[in-house]
Short mmCIF file of C-alpha atoms and ligand atoms in Angstrom, two decimals:
data_model
loop_
_atom_site.label_atom_id
_atom_site.label_comp_id
_atom_site.label_asym_id
_atom_site.label_seq_id
_atom_site.Cartn_x
_atom_site.Cartn_y
_atom_site.Cartn_z
CA GLY A 1 2.01 -17.27 115.68
CA THR A 2 4.63 -18.25 113.15
CA THR A 3 3.01 -21.54 112.12
CA LEU A 4 -0.50 -22.55 111.09
CA GLY A 5 -1.10 -24.63 114.22
CA THR A 6 0.23 -22.14 116.75
CA SER A 7 -1.62 -19.27 115.03
CA ALA A 8 -4.88 -21.21 115.02
CA ALA A 9 -4.39 -22.24 118.65
CA GLU A 10 -4.00 -18.57 119.61
CA ARG A 11 -7.53 -18.14 118.20
CA GLY A 12 -8.85 -21.24 119.99
CA ARG A 13 -8.83 -23.45 116.92
CA TYR A 14 -6.82 -26.34 115.53
CA PHE A 15 -5.23 -26.36 112.10
CA GLY A 16 -4.83 -29.87 110.69
CA THR A 17 -4.04 -31.93 107.64
CA ALA A 18 -4.90 -35.26 106.13
CA VAL A 19 -2.00 -37.68 106.60
CA ALA A 20 -1.03 -40.71 104.49
CA ALA A 21 0.79 -43.32 106.58
CA PRO A 22 3.38 -44.26 103.92
CA LYS A 23 4.53 -40.63 103.76
CA LEU A 24 5.58 -40.67 107.40
CA ASN A 25 8.87 -42.07 106.02
CA ASP A 26 9.39 -38.88 103.98
CA SER A 27 11.41 -36.39 106.01
CA VAL A 28 10.29 -33.35 104.00
CA TYR A 29 6.68 -34.40 104.66
CA THR A 30 7.12 -35.07 108.38
CA THR A 31 9.15 -31.89 108.93
CA ILE A 32 6.27 -29.79 107.62
CA LEU A 33 3.66 -31.94 109.38
CA ASN A 34 5.34 -31.64 112.77
CA ARG A 35 6.09 -27.91 112.39
CA GLU A 36 2.82 -26.61 111.02
CA PHE A 37 -0.12 -28.76 112.16
CA ASN A 38 -1.72 -29.63 115.51
CA SER A 39 -4.42 -31.99 114.20
CA VAL A 40 -4.36 -34.94 111.81
CA THR A 41 -6.92 -36.94 109.86
CA ALA A 42 -6.01 -40.34 108.39
CA GLU A 43 -6.55 -39.87 104.66
CA ASN A 44 -7.48 -43.54 104.12
CA GLU A 45 -6.20 -45.65 107.00
CA MET A 46 -9.27 -45.56 109.27
CA LYS A 47 -11.82 -46.23 106.52
CA TRP A 48 -13.85 -49.45 106.40
CA ASP A 49 -11.81 -51.14 103.68
CA ALA A 50 -8.59 -50.50 105.61
CA THR A 51 -9.83 -51.44 109.08
CA GLU A 52 -12.08 -54.45 108.38
CA PRO A 53 -10.77 -56.06 105.19
CA SER A 54 -12.73 -59.20 105.88
CA ARG A 55 -15.85 -59.42 108.01
CA GLY A 56 -15.02 -59.51 111.71
CA SER A 57 -11.28 -59.31 111.28
CA PHE A 58 -9.84 -55.88 111.99
CA ASN A 59 -6.53 -54.33 111.00
CA PHE A 60 -5.57 -51.14 112.78
CA THR A 61 -1.86 -51.17 111.90
CA SER A 62 -1.79 -48.15 109.60
CA GLY A 63 -4.40 -46.22 111.53
CA ASP A 64 -2.43 -46.80 114.71
CA ARG A 65 0.72 -45.58 112.97
CA ILE A 66 -0.90 -42.22 112.28
CA LEU A 67 -2.47 -42.03 115.72
CA ASN A 68 0.82 -42.82 117.45
CA HIS A 69 2.63 -40.15 115.42
CA ALA A 70 -0.01 -37.62 116.41
CA ARG A 71 0.23 -38.55 120.07
CA GLN A 72 4.03 -38.26 120.02
CA GLN A 73 3.65 -34.80 118.50
CA GLY A 74 0.82 -33.66 120.77
CA MET A 75 -1.59 -33.44 117.84
CA SER A 76 -5.33 -34.17 118.07
CA VAL A 77 -6.84 -36.77 115.76
CA ARG A 78 -10.00 -36.65 113.64
CA GLY A 79 -11.34 -40.12 112.90
CA HIS A 80 -12.38 -40.60 109.28
CA ALA A 81 -14.79 -42.28 108.58
CA LEU A 82 -16.89 -44.90 110.30
CA LEU A 83 -19.58 -45.28 107.60
CA TRP A 84 -19.37 -44.20 103.96
CA HIS A 85 -20.82 -45.55 100.71
CA ASN A 86 -17.32 -45.45 99.20
CA GLN A 87 -14.23 -47.49 100.07
CA GLN A 88 -16.25 -50.27 101.68
CA PRO A 89 -14.48 -53.64 101.67
CA GLY A 90 -15.78 -55.96 98.98
CA TRP A 91 -17.63 -58.19 101.45
CA ALA A 92 -19.66 -55.19 102.66
CA GLN A 93 -20.31 -53.74 99.21
CA SER A 94 -22.32 -56.84 98.32
CA MET A 95 -24.34 -56.86 101.54
CA GLU A 96 -27.84 -55.50 102.02
CA GLY A 97 -30.59 -55.38 104.66
CA SER A 98 -30.37 -56.69 108.17
CA SER A 99 -27.04 -58.43 107.76
CA LEU A 100 -25.48 -55.19 106.55
CA ARG A 101 -27.17 -53.31 109.37
CA SER A 102 -25.58 -55.61 111.96
CA ALA A 103 -22.23 -55.54 110.15
CA MET A 104 -22.20 -51.73 110.11
CA THR A 105 -23.09 -51.37 113.79
CA ASN A 106 -20.44 -53.94 114.70
CA HIS A 107 -17.93 -52.04 112.56
CA ILE A 108 -18.62 -48.83 114.44
CA THR A 109 -18.44 -50.56 117.81
CA GLN A 110 -15.13 -52.25 117.04
CA VAL A 111 -13.37 -49.31 115.37
CA ALA A 112 -14.60 -46.55 117.68
CA GLY A 113 -13.96 -48.93 120.57
CA HIS A 114 -10.39 -49.57 119.45
CA TYR A 115 -9.68 -45.82 119.36
CA ARG A 116 -11.81 -45.00 122.42
CA GLY A 117 -10.63 -41.90 124.26
CA GLN A 118 -8.04 -41.03 121.59
CA ILE A 119 -10.18 -39.38 118.90
CA HIS A 120 -11.12 -35.69 119.08
CA SER A 121 -13.88 -36.01 116.47
CA TRP A 122 -15.24 -38.89 114.40
CA ASP A 123 -16.76 -38.54 110.98
CA VAL A 124 -19.43 -41.05 111.97
CA VAL A 125 -21.25 -40.81 108.63
CA ASN A 126 -19.73 -39.38 105.46
CA GLU A 127 -21.61 -38.15 102.36
CA ALA A 128 -25.08 -39.59 103.01
CA PHE A 129 -27.00 -36.97 101.00
CA ALA A 130 -27.35 -36.80 97.23
CA ASP A 131 -25.93 -34.08 95.04
CA GLY A 132 -28.28 -31.77 93.14
CA THR A 133 -31.49 -30.07 94.14
CA SER A 134 -33.50 -32.97 95.56
CA GLY A 135 -32.23 -32.81 99.15
CA ALA A 136 -32.72 -36.57 99.12
CA ARG A 137 -30.56 -39.17 100.80
CA ARG A 138 -27.89 -40.71 98.58
CA ASP A 139 -28.94 -44.18 97.46
CA SER A 140 -26.53 -46.73 98.89
CA ASN A 141 -26.56 -50.14 100.51
CA LEU A 142 -26.39 -48.33 103.85
CA GLN A 143 -29.43 -46.16 103.05
CA ARG A 144 -31.33 -49.20 101.86
CA THR A 145 -31.03 -50.78 105.32
CA GLY A 146 -33.55 -48.16 106.44
CA ASN A 147 -33.77 -44.40 106.82
CA ASP A 148 -32.78 -44.63 110.50
CA TRP A 149 -29.24 -45.87 109.66
CA ILE A 150 -27.65 -42.49 110.33
CA GLU A 151 -29.33 -42.11 113.74
CA VAL A 152 -28.36 -45.67 114.63
CA ALA A 153 -24.78 -44.98 113.58
CA PHE A 154 -24.54 -41.94 115.85
CA ARG A 155 -26.09 -43.75 118.83
CA THR A 156 -23.73 -46.69 118.31
CA ALA A 157 -20.69 -44.42 118.08
CA ARG A 158 -21.67 -42.59 121.27
CA ALA A 159 -21.87 -45.89 123.12
CA ALA A 160 -18.47 -46.97 121.77
CA ASP A 161 -16.66 -43.72 122.57
CA PRO A 162 -18.48 -41.21 124.77
CA ASN A 163 -15.48 -38.87 124.63
CA ALA A 164 -15.33 -38.27 120.89
CA LYS A 165 -17.24 -35.48 119.19
CA LEU A 166 -19.56 -37.16 116.69
CA CYS A 167 -19.70 -35.43 113.29
CA TYR A 168 -21.70 -35.69 110.11
CA ASN A 169 -19.38 -34.88 107.16
CA ASP A 170 -20.19 -33.94 103.54
CA TYR A 171 -19.18 -31.95 100.45
CA ASN A 172 -20.92 -29.45 98.14
CA THR A 173 -22.41 -28.03 101.33
CA ASP A 174 -20.37 -24.81 101.29
CA GLY A 175 -23.33 -22.45 101.05
CA ILE A 176 -27.06 -22.56 101.59
CA ASN A 177 -28.40 -25.05 99.05
CA ALA A 178 -30.70 -28.06 98.80
CA LYS A 179 -28.04 -30.43 100.11
CA SER A 180 -26.97 -28.29 103.05
CA ASN A 181 -30.65 -27.60 103.81
CA ALA A 182 -31.34 -31.33 103.99
CA ILE A 183 -28.42 -31.81 106.37
CA TYR A 184 -29.54 -28.80 108.40
CA ASN A 185 -33.00 -30.35 108.79
CA MET A 186 -31.48 -33.67 109.85
CA VAL A 187 -29.27 -32.02 112.47
CA ARG A 188 -32.20 -29.96 113.77
CA ASP A 189 -34.29 -33.13 114.05
CA PHE A 190 -31.45 -35.01 115.79
CA LYS A 191 -30.96 -32.21 118.32
CA ALA A 192 -34.72 -32.04 118.95
CA ARG A 193 -34.89 -35.80 119.62
CA GLY A 194 -31.68 -36.11 121.60
CA VAL A 195 -29.86 -38.12 118.94
CA PRO A 196 -26.16 -37.68 119.82
CA ILE A 197 -24.47 -35.39 117.31
CA ASP A 198 -21.79 -32.85 118.20
CA CYS A 199 -20.48 -31.42 114.95
CA VAL A 200 -20.93 -31.03 111.23
CA GLY A 201 -17.97 -31.28 108.88
CA PHE A 202 -17.79 -29.22 105.71
CA GLN A 203 -15.27 -30.83 103.38
CA SER A 204 -14.90 -27.62 101.32
CA HIS A 205 -13.23 -28.97 98.21
CA LEU A 206 -13.33 -25.68 96.31
CA THR A 207 -12.47 -24.50 92.78
CA ASN A 208 -11.21 -20.91 92.76
CA SER A 209 -14.17 -19.42 94.67
CA VAL A 210 -16.36 -19.86 97.71
CA PRO A 211 -20.10 -19.12 97.97
CA SER A 212 -20.89 -15.70 99.42
CA ASP A 213 -23.08 -17.33 102.09
CA TYR A 214 -20.30 -19.67 103.27
CA GLN A 215 -20.00 -17.99 106.68
CA ALA A 216 -23.78 -17.67 107.08
CA ASN A 217 -24.13 -21.37 106.39
CA LEU A 218 -21.55 -22.26 109.03
CA GLN A 219 -23.31 -19.92 111.45
CA ARG A 220 -26.77 -21.41 110.97
CA PHE A 221 -25.43 -24.89 111.81
CA ALA A 222 -23.61 -23.54 114.86
CA ASP A 223 -26.89 -21.93 115.93
CA LEU A 224 -28.41 -25.45 116.08
CA GLY A 225 -25.96 -26.19 118.92
CA VAL A 226 -23.24 -28.13 117.14
CA ASP A 227 -19.61 -27.37 116.36
CA VAL A 228 -18.70 -26.81 112.73
CA GLN A 229 -15.41 -28.00 111.28
CA ILE A 230 -13.82 -27.42 107.89
CA THR A 231 -12.61 -30.95 107.29
CA GLU A 232 -11.01 -31.46 103.84
CA LEU A 233 -10.12 -27.98 102.56
CA ASP A 234 -8.35 -27.74 99.24
CA ILE A 235 -8.76 -24.92 96.70
CA SER A 236 -7.62 -24.97 93.07
CA GLY A 237 -7.30 -22.01 90.73
CA SER A 238 -5.36 -18.78 90.35
CA ASN A 239 -7.39 -17.05 93.08
CA GLN A 240 -6.65 -19.76 95.66
CA ALA A 241 -4.75 -17.55 98.10
CA ASN A 242 -7.65 -15.12 98.43
CA VAL A 243 -10.19 -17.93 98.75
CA TYR A 244 -8.11 -19.66 101.43
CA ALA A 245 -8.05 -16.36 103.35
CA THR A 246 -11.81 -15.94 102.99
CA VAL A 247 -12.50 -19.45 104.27
CA THR A 248 -10.11 -18.95 107.19
CA ARG A 249 -11.75 -15.66 108.15
CA ALA A 250 -15.20 -17.28 107.95
CA CYS A 251 -14.17 -19.98 110.45
CA LEU A 252 -12.68 -17.38 112.79
CA ALA A 253 -15.92 -15.37 112.59
CA VAL A 254 -18.05 -18.33 113.76
CA ALA A 255 -17.39 -19.06 117.43
CA ARG A 256 -18.24 -22.76 117.12
CA CYS A 257 -16.00 -23.29 114.11
CA THR A 258 -13.42 -25.30 116.01
CA GLY A 259 -10.83 -25.92 113.32
CA ILE A 260 -9.71 -26.24 109.75
CA THR A 261 -8.16 -29.30 108.12
CA VAL A 262 -6.50 -29.13 104.71
CA TRP A 263 -6.69 -32.31 102.67
CA GLY A 264 -2.96 -32.90 102.32
CA ILE A 265 0.35 -31.14 102.79
CA ARG A 266 2.07 -30.71 99.41
CA ASP A 267 0.37 -30.27 96.02
CA SER A 268 1.96 -33.59 95.03
CA ASP A 269 0.16 -35.26 97.97
CA SER A 270 -3.28 -34.17 96.79
CA TRP A 271 -5.97 -36.51 95.44
CA ARG A 272 -6.68 -33.63 93.03
CA THR A 273 -3.76 -34.55 90.80
CA GLY A 274 -2.35 -31.63 88.86
CA GLN A 275 -4.65 -29.02 90.39
CA ASN A 276 -2.13 -27.74 92.95
CA PRO A 277 -4.83 -27.01 95.57
CA LEU A 278 -2.77 -27.11 98.77
CA LEU A 279 -0.57 -24.78 100.84
CA PHE A 280 2.85 -26.23 100.00
CA ASP A 281 4.34 -26.99 96.60
CA ALA A 282 5.72 -30.38 95.58
CA ALA A 283 9.12 -29.45 97.04
CA GLY A 284 7.55 -28.48 100.36
CA ASN A 285 7.91 -24.73 99.88
CA LYS A 286 5.26 -22.38 101.27
CA LYS A 287 2.97 -21.03 98.55
CA PRO A 288 1.21 -17.62 98.59
CA ALA A 289 -1.87 -19.49 99.81
CA TYR A 290 0.07 -20.52 102.93
CA THR A 291 0.97 -16.90 103.66
CA ALA A 292 -2.62 -15.80 103.07
CA VAL A 293 -3.87 -18.35 105.61
CA LEU A 294 -1.19 -17.49 108.16
CA ASN A 295 -1.94 -13.77 107.85
CA ALA A 296 -5.69 -14.38 108.18
CA LEU A 297 -5.12 -16.50 111.29
CA ASN A 298 -3.03 -13.70 112.82
CA GLU A 299 -5.47 -10.88 112.09
CA GLY A 300 -6.68 -9.29 115.36
O1 G3I B 1 -3.80 -48.66 98.93
C1 G3I B 1 -3.98 -48.99 97.54
C2 G3I B 1 -2.72 -49.57 96.98
O2 G3I B 1 -2.45 -50.82 97.62
C3 G3I B 1 -2.88 -49.78 95.48
O3 G3I B 1 -1.66 -50.25 94.94
C4 G3I B 1 -3.28 -48.47 94.84
C5 G3I B 1 -3.47 -48.59 93.34
O4 G3I B 1 -4.65 -49.33 93.11
O5 G3I B 1 -4.52 -48.02 95.39
C6 G3I B 1 -4.36 -47.74 96.77
O6 G3I B 1 -5.58 -47.28 97.28
C7 G3I B 1 -5.89 -45.95 96.91
C8 G3I B 1 -6.07 -45.13 98.19
O7 G3I B 1 -6.51 -43.80 97.88
C9 G3I B 1 -4.78 -45.05 98.99
O8 G3I B 1 -3.81 -44.35 98.23
C10 G3I B 1 -7.19 -45.98 96.14
O9 G3I B 1 -6.95 -46.59 94.89
C11 G3I B 1 -7.68 -44.55 95.92
O10 G3I B 1 -8.98 -44.59 95.36
C12 G3I B 1 -7.77 -43.82 97.25
O11 G3I B 1 -8.18 -42.49 96.99
C13 G3I B 1 -8.65 -41.79 98.15
C14 G3I B 1 -10.12 -41.42 97.91
O12 G3I B 1 -10.61 -40.66 99.04
C15 G3I B 1 -10.97 -42.65 97.73
O13 G3I B 1 -12.29 -42.26 97.52
C16 G3I B 1 -7.84 -40.52 98.34
O14 G3I B 1 -6.50 -40.87 98.72
C17 G3I B 1 -8.45 -39.64 99.43
O15 G3I B 1 -7.81 -38.37 99.47
C18 G3I B 1 -9.93 -39.41 99.15
O16 G3I B 1 -10.47 -38.69 100.22
C19 G3I B 1 -11.90 -38.48 100.18
C20 G3I B 1 -12.39 -38.45 101.61
O17 G3I B 1 -12.04 -39.66 102.24
C21 G3I B 1 -13.88 -38.18 101.66
N1 G3I B 1 -14.21 -36.93 100.95
C22 G3I B 1 -13.76 -36.94 99.57
C23 G3I B 1 -12.25 -37.14 99.51
C24 G3I B 1 -11.78 -37.08 98.07
O18 G3I B 1 -12.30 -38.15 97.34
#
């Protein structure tokens, strides 16, 4: 194919990007978006602070704007993210215990219910494990409601939208390490007990290299019976084109790797200010990294 999305689709995958609603007014941005990508993730607009700014009152305006654009363009939509320790609205940040537990399950029910039938995959829980070598859960108000919060979140999401793939999403999980091992053990336990989980998202925010066991790590999760998705790919450094190609080839080599999402379109759109980690430059020109990805997608 001649674009990222059509080339990925020829290999049975999607190729997507994070989208910021205000940038849908920027014609350079939307021209690239509509030409190159067949999947979108709302960068911020479907998060808790955006969708439930005060308890029980929901605002889907900006999330709907992104969803409607995707539908008009025939793009699939990744929902991001139902529960996360970050970007909670203030009223939730100060909650603990059983009231938070009921607020979080209501949040899932209302948001996944609002988008029912329109979301390809939900990041049901984002970043629930700690960094470092402990393999422990990240301490957060959500974790303090009880260790079963993740299982409850997935069961609640399944009830709210039986059609969406339900994903666990995290970062620093790009090889076999204590954090990815802890997630692996959770997924294995969930599958053994029939807890609904359909995919694992690997954010893959990389800095000039990728672990040599990146593909093996994806494969071991796929072997548990879930899809794997590369969900927030961005790669800084002078070697970025080669690393982008390596990551792309790894996804293509794992049958249940269903797609790749880059975390923004132009370098100037990236949260990684100044690191130029994306496939298009600030003017919207294709970078060597773009060509490396396109070529990898089109390899036989
Ligand atoms: O919307 C407000 C705006 O009203 C205000 O004027 C402005 C200045 O204060 O802030 C705006 O909110 C910002 C928001 O992005 C929307 O632009 C927040 O300050 C800013 O913190 C937020 O950053 C986002 C970040 O998540 C928050 O943690 C980034 O755009 C987004 O790319 C980033 O994405 C996360 C994924 O969701 C999860 N994985 C990690 C990834 C990188 O942190």
